[in-house]
Coordinates of C-alpha atoms in Angstrom, one line a residue:
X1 CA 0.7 -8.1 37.4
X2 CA 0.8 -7.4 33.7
X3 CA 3.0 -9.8 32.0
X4 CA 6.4 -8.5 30.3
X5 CA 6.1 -8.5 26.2
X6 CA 9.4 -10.2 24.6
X7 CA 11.5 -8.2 22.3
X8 CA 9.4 -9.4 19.2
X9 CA 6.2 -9.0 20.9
X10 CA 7.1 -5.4 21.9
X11 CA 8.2 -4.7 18.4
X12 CA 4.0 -6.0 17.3
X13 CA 2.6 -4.3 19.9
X14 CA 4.5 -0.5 18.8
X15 CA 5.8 -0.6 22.7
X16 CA 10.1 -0.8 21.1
X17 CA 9.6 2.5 20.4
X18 CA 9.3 2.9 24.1
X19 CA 13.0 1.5 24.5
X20 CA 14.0 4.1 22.3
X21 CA 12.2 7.1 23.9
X22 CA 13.8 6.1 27.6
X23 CA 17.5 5.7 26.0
X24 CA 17.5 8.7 23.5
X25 CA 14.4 10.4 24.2
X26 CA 15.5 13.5 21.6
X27 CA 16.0 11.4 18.7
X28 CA 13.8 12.6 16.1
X29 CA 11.2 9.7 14.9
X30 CA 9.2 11.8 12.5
X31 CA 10.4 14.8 10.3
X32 CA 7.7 16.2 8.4
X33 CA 5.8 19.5 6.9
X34 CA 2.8 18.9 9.7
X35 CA 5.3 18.5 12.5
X36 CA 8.0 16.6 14.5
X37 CA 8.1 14.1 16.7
X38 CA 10.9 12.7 19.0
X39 CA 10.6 9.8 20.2
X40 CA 9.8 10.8 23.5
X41 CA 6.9 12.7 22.2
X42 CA 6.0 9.8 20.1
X43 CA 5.7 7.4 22.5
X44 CA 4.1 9.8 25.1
X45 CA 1.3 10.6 22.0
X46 CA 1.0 6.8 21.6
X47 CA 0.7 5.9 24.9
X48 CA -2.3 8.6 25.6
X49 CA -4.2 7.6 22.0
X50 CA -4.4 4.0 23.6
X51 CA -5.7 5.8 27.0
X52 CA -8.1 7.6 24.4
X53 CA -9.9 4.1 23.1
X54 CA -9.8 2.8 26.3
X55 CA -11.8 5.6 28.0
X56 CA -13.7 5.2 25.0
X57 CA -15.1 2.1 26.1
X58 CA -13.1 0.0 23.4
X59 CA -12.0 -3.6 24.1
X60 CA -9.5 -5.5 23.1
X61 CA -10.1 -6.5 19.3
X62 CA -12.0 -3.7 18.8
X63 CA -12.4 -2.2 15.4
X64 CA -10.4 1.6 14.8
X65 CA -10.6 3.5 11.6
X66 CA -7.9 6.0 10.4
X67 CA -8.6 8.3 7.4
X68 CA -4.9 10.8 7.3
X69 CA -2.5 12.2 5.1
X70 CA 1.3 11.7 6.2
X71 CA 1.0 13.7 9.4
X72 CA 2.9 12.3 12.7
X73 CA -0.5 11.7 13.8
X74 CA -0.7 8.7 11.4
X75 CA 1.8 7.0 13.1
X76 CA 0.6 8.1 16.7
X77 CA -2.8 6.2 16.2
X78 CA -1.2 3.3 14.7
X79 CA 1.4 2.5 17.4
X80 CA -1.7 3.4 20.0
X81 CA -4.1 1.0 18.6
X82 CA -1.6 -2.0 18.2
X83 CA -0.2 -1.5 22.1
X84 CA -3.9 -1.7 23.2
X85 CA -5.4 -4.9 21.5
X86 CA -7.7 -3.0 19.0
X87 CA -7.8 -3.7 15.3
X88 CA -6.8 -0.5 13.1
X89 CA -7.6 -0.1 9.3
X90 CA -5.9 3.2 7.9
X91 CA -8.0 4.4 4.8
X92 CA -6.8 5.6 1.4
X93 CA -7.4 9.0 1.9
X94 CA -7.4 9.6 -2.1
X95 CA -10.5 7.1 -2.6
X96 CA -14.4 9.1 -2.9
X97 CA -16.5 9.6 0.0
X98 CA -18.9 6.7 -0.5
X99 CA -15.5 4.2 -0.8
X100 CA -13.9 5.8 2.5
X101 CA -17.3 5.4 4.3
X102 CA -18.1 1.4 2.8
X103 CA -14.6 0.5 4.5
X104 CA -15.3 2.5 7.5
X105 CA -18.5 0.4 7.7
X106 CA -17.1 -3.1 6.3
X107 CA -14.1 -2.7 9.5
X108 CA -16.7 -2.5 12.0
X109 CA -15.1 0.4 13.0
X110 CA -16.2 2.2 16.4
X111 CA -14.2 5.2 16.4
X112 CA -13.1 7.0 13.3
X113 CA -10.0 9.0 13.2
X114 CA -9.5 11.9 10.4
X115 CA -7.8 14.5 9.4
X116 CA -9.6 17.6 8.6
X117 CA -8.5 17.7 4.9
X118 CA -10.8 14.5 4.5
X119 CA -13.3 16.2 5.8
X120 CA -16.0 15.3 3.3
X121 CA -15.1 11.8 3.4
X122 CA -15.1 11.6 7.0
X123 CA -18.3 13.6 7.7
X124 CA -20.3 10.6 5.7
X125 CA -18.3 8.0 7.8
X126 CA -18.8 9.9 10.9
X127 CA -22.6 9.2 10.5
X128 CA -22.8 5.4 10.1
X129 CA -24.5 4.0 12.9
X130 CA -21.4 2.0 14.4
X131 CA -19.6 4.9 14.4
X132 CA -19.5 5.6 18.2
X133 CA -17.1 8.0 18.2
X134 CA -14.6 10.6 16.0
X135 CA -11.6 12.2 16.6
X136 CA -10.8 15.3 14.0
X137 CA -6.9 15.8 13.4
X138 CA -5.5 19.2 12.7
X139 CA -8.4 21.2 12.9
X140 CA -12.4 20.7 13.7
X141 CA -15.3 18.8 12.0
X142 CA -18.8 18.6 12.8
X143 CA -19.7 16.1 15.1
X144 CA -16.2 14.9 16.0
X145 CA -14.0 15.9 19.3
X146 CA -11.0 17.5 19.1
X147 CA -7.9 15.0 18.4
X148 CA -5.2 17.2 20.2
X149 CA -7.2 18.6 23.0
X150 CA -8.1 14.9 24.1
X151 CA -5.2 13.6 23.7
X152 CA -3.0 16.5 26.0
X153 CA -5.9 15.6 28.6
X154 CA -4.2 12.2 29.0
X155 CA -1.0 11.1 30.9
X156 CA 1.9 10.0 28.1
X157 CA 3.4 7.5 30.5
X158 CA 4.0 3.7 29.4
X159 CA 0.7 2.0 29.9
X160 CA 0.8 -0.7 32.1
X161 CA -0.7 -4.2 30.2
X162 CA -0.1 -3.5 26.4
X163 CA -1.6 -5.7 24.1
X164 CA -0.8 -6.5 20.4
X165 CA -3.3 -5.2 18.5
X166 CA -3.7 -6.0 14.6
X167 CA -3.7 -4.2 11.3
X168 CA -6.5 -4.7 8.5
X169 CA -5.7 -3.4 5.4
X170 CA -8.2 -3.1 2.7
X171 CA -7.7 -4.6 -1.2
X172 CA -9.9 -4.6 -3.7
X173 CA -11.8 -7.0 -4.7
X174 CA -12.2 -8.4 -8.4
X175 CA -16.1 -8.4 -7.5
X176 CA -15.8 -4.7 -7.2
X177 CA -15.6 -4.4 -3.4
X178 CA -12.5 -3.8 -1.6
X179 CA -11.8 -6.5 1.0
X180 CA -9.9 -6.7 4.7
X181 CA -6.9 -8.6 4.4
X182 CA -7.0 -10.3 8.3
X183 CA -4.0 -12.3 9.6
X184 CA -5.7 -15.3 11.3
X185 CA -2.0 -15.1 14.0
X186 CA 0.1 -12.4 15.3
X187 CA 2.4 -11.0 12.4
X188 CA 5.7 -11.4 12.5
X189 CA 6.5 -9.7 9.2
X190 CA 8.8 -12.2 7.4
X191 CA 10.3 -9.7 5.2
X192 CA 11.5 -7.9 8.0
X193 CA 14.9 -10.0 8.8
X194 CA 15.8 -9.6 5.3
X195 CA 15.7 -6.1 5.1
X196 CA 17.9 -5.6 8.4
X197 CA 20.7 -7.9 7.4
X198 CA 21.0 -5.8 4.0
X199 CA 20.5 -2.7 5.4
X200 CA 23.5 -2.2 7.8
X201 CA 21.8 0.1 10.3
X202 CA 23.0 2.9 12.6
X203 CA 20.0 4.2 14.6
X204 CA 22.3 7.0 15.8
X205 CA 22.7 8.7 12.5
X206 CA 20.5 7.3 10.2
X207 CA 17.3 8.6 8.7
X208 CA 14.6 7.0 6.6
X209 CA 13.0 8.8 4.0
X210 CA 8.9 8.2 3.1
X211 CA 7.7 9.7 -0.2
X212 CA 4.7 7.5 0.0
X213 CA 1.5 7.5 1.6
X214 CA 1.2 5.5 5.0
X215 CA -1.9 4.1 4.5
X216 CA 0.1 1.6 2.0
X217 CA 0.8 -1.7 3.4
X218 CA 4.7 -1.5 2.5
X219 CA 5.3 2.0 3.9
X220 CA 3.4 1.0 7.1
X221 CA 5.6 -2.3 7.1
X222 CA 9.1 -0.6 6.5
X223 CA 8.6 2.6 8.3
X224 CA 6.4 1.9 11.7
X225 CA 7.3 -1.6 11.5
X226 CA 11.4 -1.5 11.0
X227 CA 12.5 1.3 11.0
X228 CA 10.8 3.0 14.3
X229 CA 11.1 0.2 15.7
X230 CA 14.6 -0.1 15.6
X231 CA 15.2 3.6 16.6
X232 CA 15.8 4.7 13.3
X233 CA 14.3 8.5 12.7
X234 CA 11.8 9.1 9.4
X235 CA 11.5 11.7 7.4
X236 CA 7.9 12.1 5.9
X237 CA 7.2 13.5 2.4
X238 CA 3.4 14.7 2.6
X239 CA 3.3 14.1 -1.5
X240 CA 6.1 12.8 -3.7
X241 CA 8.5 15.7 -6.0
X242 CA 11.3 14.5 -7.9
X243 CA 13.5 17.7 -6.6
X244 CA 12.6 17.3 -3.3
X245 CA 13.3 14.0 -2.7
X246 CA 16.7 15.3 -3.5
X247 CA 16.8 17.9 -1.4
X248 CA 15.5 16.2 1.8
X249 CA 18.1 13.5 1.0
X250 CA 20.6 16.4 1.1
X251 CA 19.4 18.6 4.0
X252 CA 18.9 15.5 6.5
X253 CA 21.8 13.1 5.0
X254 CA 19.4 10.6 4.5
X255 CA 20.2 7.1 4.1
X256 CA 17.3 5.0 3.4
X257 CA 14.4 5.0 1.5
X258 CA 11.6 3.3 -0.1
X259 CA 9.7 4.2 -3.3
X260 CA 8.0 2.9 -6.3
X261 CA 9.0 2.7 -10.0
X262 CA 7.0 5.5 -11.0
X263 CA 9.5 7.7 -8.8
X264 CA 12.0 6.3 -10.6
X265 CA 10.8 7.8 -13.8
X266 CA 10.2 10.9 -11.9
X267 CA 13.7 11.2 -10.8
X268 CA 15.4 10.3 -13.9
X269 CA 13.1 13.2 -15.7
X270 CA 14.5 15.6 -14.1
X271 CA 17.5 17.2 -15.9
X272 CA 20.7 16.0 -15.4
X273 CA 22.0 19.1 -14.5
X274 CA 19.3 19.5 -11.6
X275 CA 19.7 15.6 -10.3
X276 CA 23.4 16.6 -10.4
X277 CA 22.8 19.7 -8.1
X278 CA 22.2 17.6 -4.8
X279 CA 24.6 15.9 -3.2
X280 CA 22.8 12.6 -2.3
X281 CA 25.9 10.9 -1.5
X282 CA 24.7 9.4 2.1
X283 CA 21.9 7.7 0.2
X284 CA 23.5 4.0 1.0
X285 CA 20.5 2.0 1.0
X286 CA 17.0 1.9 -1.5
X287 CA 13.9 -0.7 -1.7
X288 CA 11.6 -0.5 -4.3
X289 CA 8.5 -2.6 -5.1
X290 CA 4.7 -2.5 -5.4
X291 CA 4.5 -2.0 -9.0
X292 CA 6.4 -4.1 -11.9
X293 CA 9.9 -2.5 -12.6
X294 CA 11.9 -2.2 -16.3
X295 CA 14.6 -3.7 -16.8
X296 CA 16.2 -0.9 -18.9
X297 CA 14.2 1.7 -16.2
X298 CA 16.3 0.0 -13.0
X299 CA 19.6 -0.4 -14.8
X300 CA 19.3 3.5 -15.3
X301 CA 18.5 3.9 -11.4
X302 CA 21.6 1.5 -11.1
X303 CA 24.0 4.0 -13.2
X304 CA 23.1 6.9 -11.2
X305 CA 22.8 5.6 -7.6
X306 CA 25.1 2.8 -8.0
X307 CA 24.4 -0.7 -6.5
X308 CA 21.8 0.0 -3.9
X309 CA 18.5 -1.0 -5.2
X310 CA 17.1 -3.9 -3.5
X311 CA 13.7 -5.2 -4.4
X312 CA 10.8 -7.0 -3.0
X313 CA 7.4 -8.8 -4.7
X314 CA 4.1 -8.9 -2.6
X315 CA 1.1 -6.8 -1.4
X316 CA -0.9 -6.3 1.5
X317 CA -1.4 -10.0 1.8
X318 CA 2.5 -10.2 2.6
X319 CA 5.6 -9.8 0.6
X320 CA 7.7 -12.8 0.9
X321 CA 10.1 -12.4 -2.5
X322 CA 12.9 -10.3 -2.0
X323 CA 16.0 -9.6 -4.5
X324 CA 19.3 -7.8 -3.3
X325 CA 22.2 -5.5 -5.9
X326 CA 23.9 -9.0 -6.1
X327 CA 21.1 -10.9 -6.9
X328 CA 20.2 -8.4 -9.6
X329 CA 23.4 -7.9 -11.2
X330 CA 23.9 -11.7 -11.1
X331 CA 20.1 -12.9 -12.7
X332 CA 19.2 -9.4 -14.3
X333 CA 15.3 -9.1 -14.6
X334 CA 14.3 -11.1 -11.3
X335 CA 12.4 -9.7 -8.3
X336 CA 14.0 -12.1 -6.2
X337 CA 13.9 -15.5 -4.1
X338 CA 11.7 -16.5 -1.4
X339 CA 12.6 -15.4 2.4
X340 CA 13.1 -18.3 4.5
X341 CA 9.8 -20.4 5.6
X342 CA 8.5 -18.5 2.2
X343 CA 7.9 -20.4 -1.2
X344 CA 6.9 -19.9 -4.6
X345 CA 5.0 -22.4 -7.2
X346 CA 3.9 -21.5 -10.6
X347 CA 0.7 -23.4 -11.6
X348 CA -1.5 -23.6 -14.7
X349 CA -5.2 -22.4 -14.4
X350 CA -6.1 -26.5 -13.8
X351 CA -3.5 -26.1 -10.4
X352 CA -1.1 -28.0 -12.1
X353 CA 2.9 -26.8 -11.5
X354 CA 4.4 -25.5 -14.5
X355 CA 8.3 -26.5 -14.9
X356 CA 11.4 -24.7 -14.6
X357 CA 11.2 -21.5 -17.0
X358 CA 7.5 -21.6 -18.2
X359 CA 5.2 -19.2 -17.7
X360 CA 2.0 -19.6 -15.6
X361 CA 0.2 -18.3 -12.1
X362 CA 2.3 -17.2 -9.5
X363 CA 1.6 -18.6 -6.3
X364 CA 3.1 -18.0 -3.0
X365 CA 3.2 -19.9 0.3
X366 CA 3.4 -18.2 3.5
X367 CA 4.9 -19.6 7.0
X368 CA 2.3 -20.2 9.8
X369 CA 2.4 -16.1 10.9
X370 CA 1.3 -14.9 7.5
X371 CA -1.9 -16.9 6.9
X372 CA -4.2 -14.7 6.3
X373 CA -8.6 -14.8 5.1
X374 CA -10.5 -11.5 3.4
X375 CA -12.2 -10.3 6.2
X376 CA -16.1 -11.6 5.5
X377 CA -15.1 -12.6 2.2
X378 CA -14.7 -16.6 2.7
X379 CA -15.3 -16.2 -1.3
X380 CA -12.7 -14.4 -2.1
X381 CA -10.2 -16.4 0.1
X382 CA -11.3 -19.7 -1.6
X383 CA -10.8 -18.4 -4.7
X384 CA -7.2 -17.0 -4.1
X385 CA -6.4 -20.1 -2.6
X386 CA -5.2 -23.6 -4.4
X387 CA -4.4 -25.2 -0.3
X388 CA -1.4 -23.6 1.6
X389 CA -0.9 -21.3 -1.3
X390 CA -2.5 -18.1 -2.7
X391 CA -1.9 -15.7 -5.7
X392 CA -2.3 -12.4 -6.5
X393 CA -3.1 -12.8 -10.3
X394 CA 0.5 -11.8 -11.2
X395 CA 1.9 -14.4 -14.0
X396 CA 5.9 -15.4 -14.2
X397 CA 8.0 -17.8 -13.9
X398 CA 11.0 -19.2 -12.0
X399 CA 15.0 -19.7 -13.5
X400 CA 17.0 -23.1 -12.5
X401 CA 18.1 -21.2 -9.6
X402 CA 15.1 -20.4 -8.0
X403 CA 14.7 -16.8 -8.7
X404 CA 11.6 -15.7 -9.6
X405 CA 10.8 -12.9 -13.0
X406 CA 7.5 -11.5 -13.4
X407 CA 6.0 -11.4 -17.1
X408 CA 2.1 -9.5 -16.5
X409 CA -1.1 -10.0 -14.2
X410 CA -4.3 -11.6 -14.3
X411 CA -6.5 -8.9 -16.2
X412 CA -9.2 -8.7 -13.2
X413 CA -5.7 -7.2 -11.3
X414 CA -4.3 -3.7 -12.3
X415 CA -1.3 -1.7 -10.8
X416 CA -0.7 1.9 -11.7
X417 CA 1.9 3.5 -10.1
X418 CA 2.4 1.2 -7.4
X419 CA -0.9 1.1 -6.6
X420 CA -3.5 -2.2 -7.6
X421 CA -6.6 -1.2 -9.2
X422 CA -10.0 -3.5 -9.7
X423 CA -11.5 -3.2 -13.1
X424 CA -14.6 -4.4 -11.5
X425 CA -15.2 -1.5 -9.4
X426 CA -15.0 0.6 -12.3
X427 CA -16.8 -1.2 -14.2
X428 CA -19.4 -1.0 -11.9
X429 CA -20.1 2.8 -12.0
X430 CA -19.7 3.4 -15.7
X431 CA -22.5 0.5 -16.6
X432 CA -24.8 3.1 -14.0
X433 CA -24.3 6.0 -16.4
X434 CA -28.1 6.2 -18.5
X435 CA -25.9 6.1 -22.1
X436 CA -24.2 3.4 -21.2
X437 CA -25.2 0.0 -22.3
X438 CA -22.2 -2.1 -20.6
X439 CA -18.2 -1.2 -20.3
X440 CA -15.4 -3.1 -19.1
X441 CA -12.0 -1.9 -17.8
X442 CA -8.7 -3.3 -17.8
X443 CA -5.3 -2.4 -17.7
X444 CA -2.9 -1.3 -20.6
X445 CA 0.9 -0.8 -20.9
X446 CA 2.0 2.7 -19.6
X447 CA 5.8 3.7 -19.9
X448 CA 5.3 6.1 -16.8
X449 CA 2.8 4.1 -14.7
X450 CA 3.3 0.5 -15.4
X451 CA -0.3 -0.1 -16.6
X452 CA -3.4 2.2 -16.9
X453 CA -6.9 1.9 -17.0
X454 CA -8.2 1.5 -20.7
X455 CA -12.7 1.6 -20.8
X456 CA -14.3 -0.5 -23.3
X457 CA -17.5 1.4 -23.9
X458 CA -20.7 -0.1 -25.6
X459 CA -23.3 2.4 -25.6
X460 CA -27.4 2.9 -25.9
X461 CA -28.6 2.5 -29.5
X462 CA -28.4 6.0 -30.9
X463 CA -25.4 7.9 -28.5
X464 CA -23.1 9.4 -30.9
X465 CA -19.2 10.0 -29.4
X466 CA -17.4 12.8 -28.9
X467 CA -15.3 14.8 -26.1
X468 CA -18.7 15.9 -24.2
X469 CA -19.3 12.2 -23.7
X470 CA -16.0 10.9 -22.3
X471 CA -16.1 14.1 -20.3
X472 CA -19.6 12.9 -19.1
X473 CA -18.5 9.7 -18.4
X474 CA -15.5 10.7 -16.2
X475 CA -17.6 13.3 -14.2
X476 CA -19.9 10.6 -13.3
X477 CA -17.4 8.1 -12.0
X478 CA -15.7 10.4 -10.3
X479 CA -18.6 11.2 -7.9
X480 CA -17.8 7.6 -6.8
X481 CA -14.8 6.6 -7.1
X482 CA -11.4 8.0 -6.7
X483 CA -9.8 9.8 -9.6
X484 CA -6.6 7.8 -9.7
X485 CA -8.8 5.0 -11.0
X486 CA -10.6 6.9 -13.8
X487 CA -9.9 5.4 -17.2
X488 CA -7.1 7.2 -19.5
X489 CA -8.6 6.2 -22.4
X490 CA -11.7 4.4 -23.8
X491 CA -12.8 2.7 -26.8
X492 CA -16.8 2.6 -27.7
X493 CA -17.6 -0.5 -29.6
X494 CA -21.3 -2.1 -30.6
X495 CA -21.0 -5.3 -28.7
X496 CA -18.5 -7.1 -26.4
X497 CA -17.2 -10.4 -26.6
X498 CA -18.4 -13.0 -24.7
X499 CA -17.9 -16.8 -23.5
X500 CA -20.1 -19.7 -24.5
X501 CA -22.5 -18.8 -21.3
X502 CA -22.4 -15.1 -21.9
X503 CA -19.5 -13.8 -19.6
X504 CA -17.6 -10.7 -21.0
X505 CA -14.4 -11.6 -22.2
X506 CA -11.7 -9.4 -20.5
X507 CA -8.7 -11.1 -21.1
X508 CA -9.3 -10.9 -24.6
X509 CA -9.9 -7.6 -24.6
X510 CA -6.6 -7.0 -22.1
X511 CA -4.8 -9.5 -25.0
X512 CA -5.7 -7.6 -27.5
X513 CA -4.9 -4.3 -26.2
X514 CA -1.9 -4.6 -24.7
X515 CA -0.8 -6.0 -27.9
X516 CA -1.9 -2.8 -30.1
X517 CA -0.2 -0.8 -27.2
X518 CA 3.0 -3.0 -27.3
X519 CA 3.7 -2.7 -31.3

């Protein structure tokens, strides 16, 4: 007899939604442009996708791969592979061919989910020899089966033994390889409590609006992990528009959402008279995070919204810092205080803890749950690690009370738009172009994005500069890697600086920058 899963366990394993889809089997769970999904269809979908990998021939702890835009599909995988035991990595769908197909690999994944407007992408995964199967979503590509005609061959009833499953998100790496982030114990998300006691919830009538993509670890977190979960509906934006995000907010009487800073911008660009034209007034609740915030941008969201903006600091290796409207208004310019079990330090490079107010390395300590190694990457775990504590390369510092206040990142770390880009991975392709004699990225101040990706260029004796070349270089990288991490601007020099045993010098160059761009 299969055992019974406690409340939190069902919650891990996507079987609450279950609850939900017996008790109010109508509710919408997912509103968007692909399609909608009650939660009775949800559930059913869920229930047959973990039929589909077990008639596959998966076994528990299995690798899955999922490359999908925000389509109710995304979710149906996801809640599928976490009730059966498997291990699911969703993909950046925006990232080049080669990039999706190294994760693909790097996962171990045995059957590859896609949607047919990755086609490309997927076709190259597809044909890795670990690949035992595909499944092609919204439409047909070569050598995969069908994704809906599979799954209505399946029964939708509760399966019988669920079994929580994990999720491996991939991060970069400063070596220029993204990395699995793998939870060595079952999560329990410790963000999670902190967001429900601040977000007075009414599954009945509220909805949660998505502008972001899923694959993110915070969307994933807040939507599939929270909100569904707790029988609260979504509503799923396939890309982010300022005027839209208004409108659905109007039309479905929205009441939550989660974005990132750039949105902000976006929003607040629009003309008064057009942000005026909705009426966003059951907006009660917002989190933001991901990316560094502005003061002076937040205290605008703040005179437009109102006190609703709550705030979190963390990535896909957890997010354990979270700030509320009264902690804001009260130590303006923080992202927040640990959530219980959670704890920050702030050390010198030497692992030496900085006092109260100075600036140095921020590193976090996670409870028991959230430990977590880079999957095949015992490297890149060391090096993150100074014991019980890792960083992220972001620099701050901590007030008397506690609170924490970001003040830049480590220059091998960049995030654009909410989004953390590796230097080193461009880096990499730019220094294969035949002109180029060696180049090194790093991110600069950008009013709209946070940071953006500045090229440091020294070329082959003889290469003269001009548009045609910085045209070259960006068609070349972008045949391998994605375009949101091309560089916005280069610089060609005749040499680089370097350290004492020959090392480029990228903090320097970031320093020196960022200060040019700053003045």
């Amino acid at each position: 007899m299969a055992r019974l899963l406690s409340t939190a366990e069902a919650a891990a394993a996507g079987m609450a939604i279950a609850v939900t889809a017996r008790e109010h089997p109508e509710r919408p769970a997912i509103l968007a442009p692909s399609g909608n999904r009650s939660f009775a269809e949800l559930n059913a979908n869920a229930n047959r996708v973990a039929r589909m990998l077990r008639q596959a021939g998966l076994k528990q702890g299995d690798g899955v791969a999922l490359l999908c835009t925000n389509r109710p599909e995304f979710v149906e995988v996801i809640m599928g592979v976490m009730r059966c035991g498997m291990r699911i990595t969703p993909i950046n769908w925006h990232l080049a061919a080669e990039e999706s197909a190294y994760i693909v690999e790097d996962c171990e994944a045995r059957v590859l989910f896609a949607d047919i407007a990755c086609e490309e992408s997927a076709s190259l995964a597809r044909a890795l020899p670990r690949v035992a199967f595909g499944f092609a979503i919204g439409g047909d590509i070569d050598g995969f089966e069908s994704y809906e005609t599979t799954l209505q061959s399946l029964p939708g009833d509760d399966i019988e033994d669920p079994v929580i499953g994990e999720r491996m998100l991939y991060t970069s790496g400063t070596t220029g390889r993204p990395k699995g982030v793998k939870f060595l114990h079952k999560r329990k998300i410790p963000l999670l409590p902190a967001l429900t006691a601040s977000a007075d919830l009414h599954p009945e009538t509220d909805l949660l609006l998505n502008p972001s993509p899923l694959y993110h670890a915070a969307p994933m977190s807040l939507n599939l992990w929270w909100a569904l979960n707790q029988g609260i509906g979504m509503v799923v934006m396939e890309r982010f528009d300022a005027a839209e995000f208004l409108a659905l907010i109007e039309r479905h009487k929205v009441t939550h959402s989660h974005v990132v800073p750039v949105m902000f911008q976006r929003l607040l660009d629009l003309p008064e008279e057009v942000r005026d034209s909705f009426d966003i007034s059951s907006l009660r609740w917002m989190l933001h995070g991901s990316a560094p915030c502005s003061r002076a941008l937040k205290d605008r969201m703040i005179d437009w919204l109102g006190p609703i903006l709550h705030e979190f600091f963390g990535g896909t290796e957890g997010a354990l810092v979270y700030s509320t409207p009264r902690d804001w208004a009260a130590h303006p310019g923080t992202v927040g205080k640990p959530v219980p079990d959670g704890a920050i330090a702030i050390m010198d490079t030497e692992g030496q803890q900085r006092p109260v107010g100075e600036v140095g390395i921020v590193y976090l300590r996670a409870p028991d749950t959230e430990q977590f190694i880079y999957f095949k990457a015992a490297e890149k775990t060391q090096a993150s690690r100074r014991g019980d504590w890792f960083t992220m390369g972001d620099m701050g510092y901590v007030d008397r009370s506690g609170y924490l206040y970001l003040t830049g990142r480590d220059a091998d770390t960049v995030v654009s738009g909410g989004v953390n880009i590796y230097p080193a991975e461009i880096d990499l392709v730019l220094n294969t172009h035949p002109l180029v004699k060696e180049a090194v990225c790093f991110g600069v101040p950008s009013e709209r994005w946070g940071e953006e990706i500045k090229a440091v260029v020294a070329l082959e004796d003889g290469v003269e500069v001009d548009e045609d070349l910085i045209d070259d270089l960006l068609d070349h990288s972008r045949k391998h890697i994605a375009g949101f991490k091309l560089p916005k601007s280069f610089e060609f020099v005749e040499d680089l600086p370097r350290s004492s045993v020959g090392k480029v010098m990228r903090g320097d160059l970031s320093k020196l920058f960022r200060s040019d761009a700053e003045t």
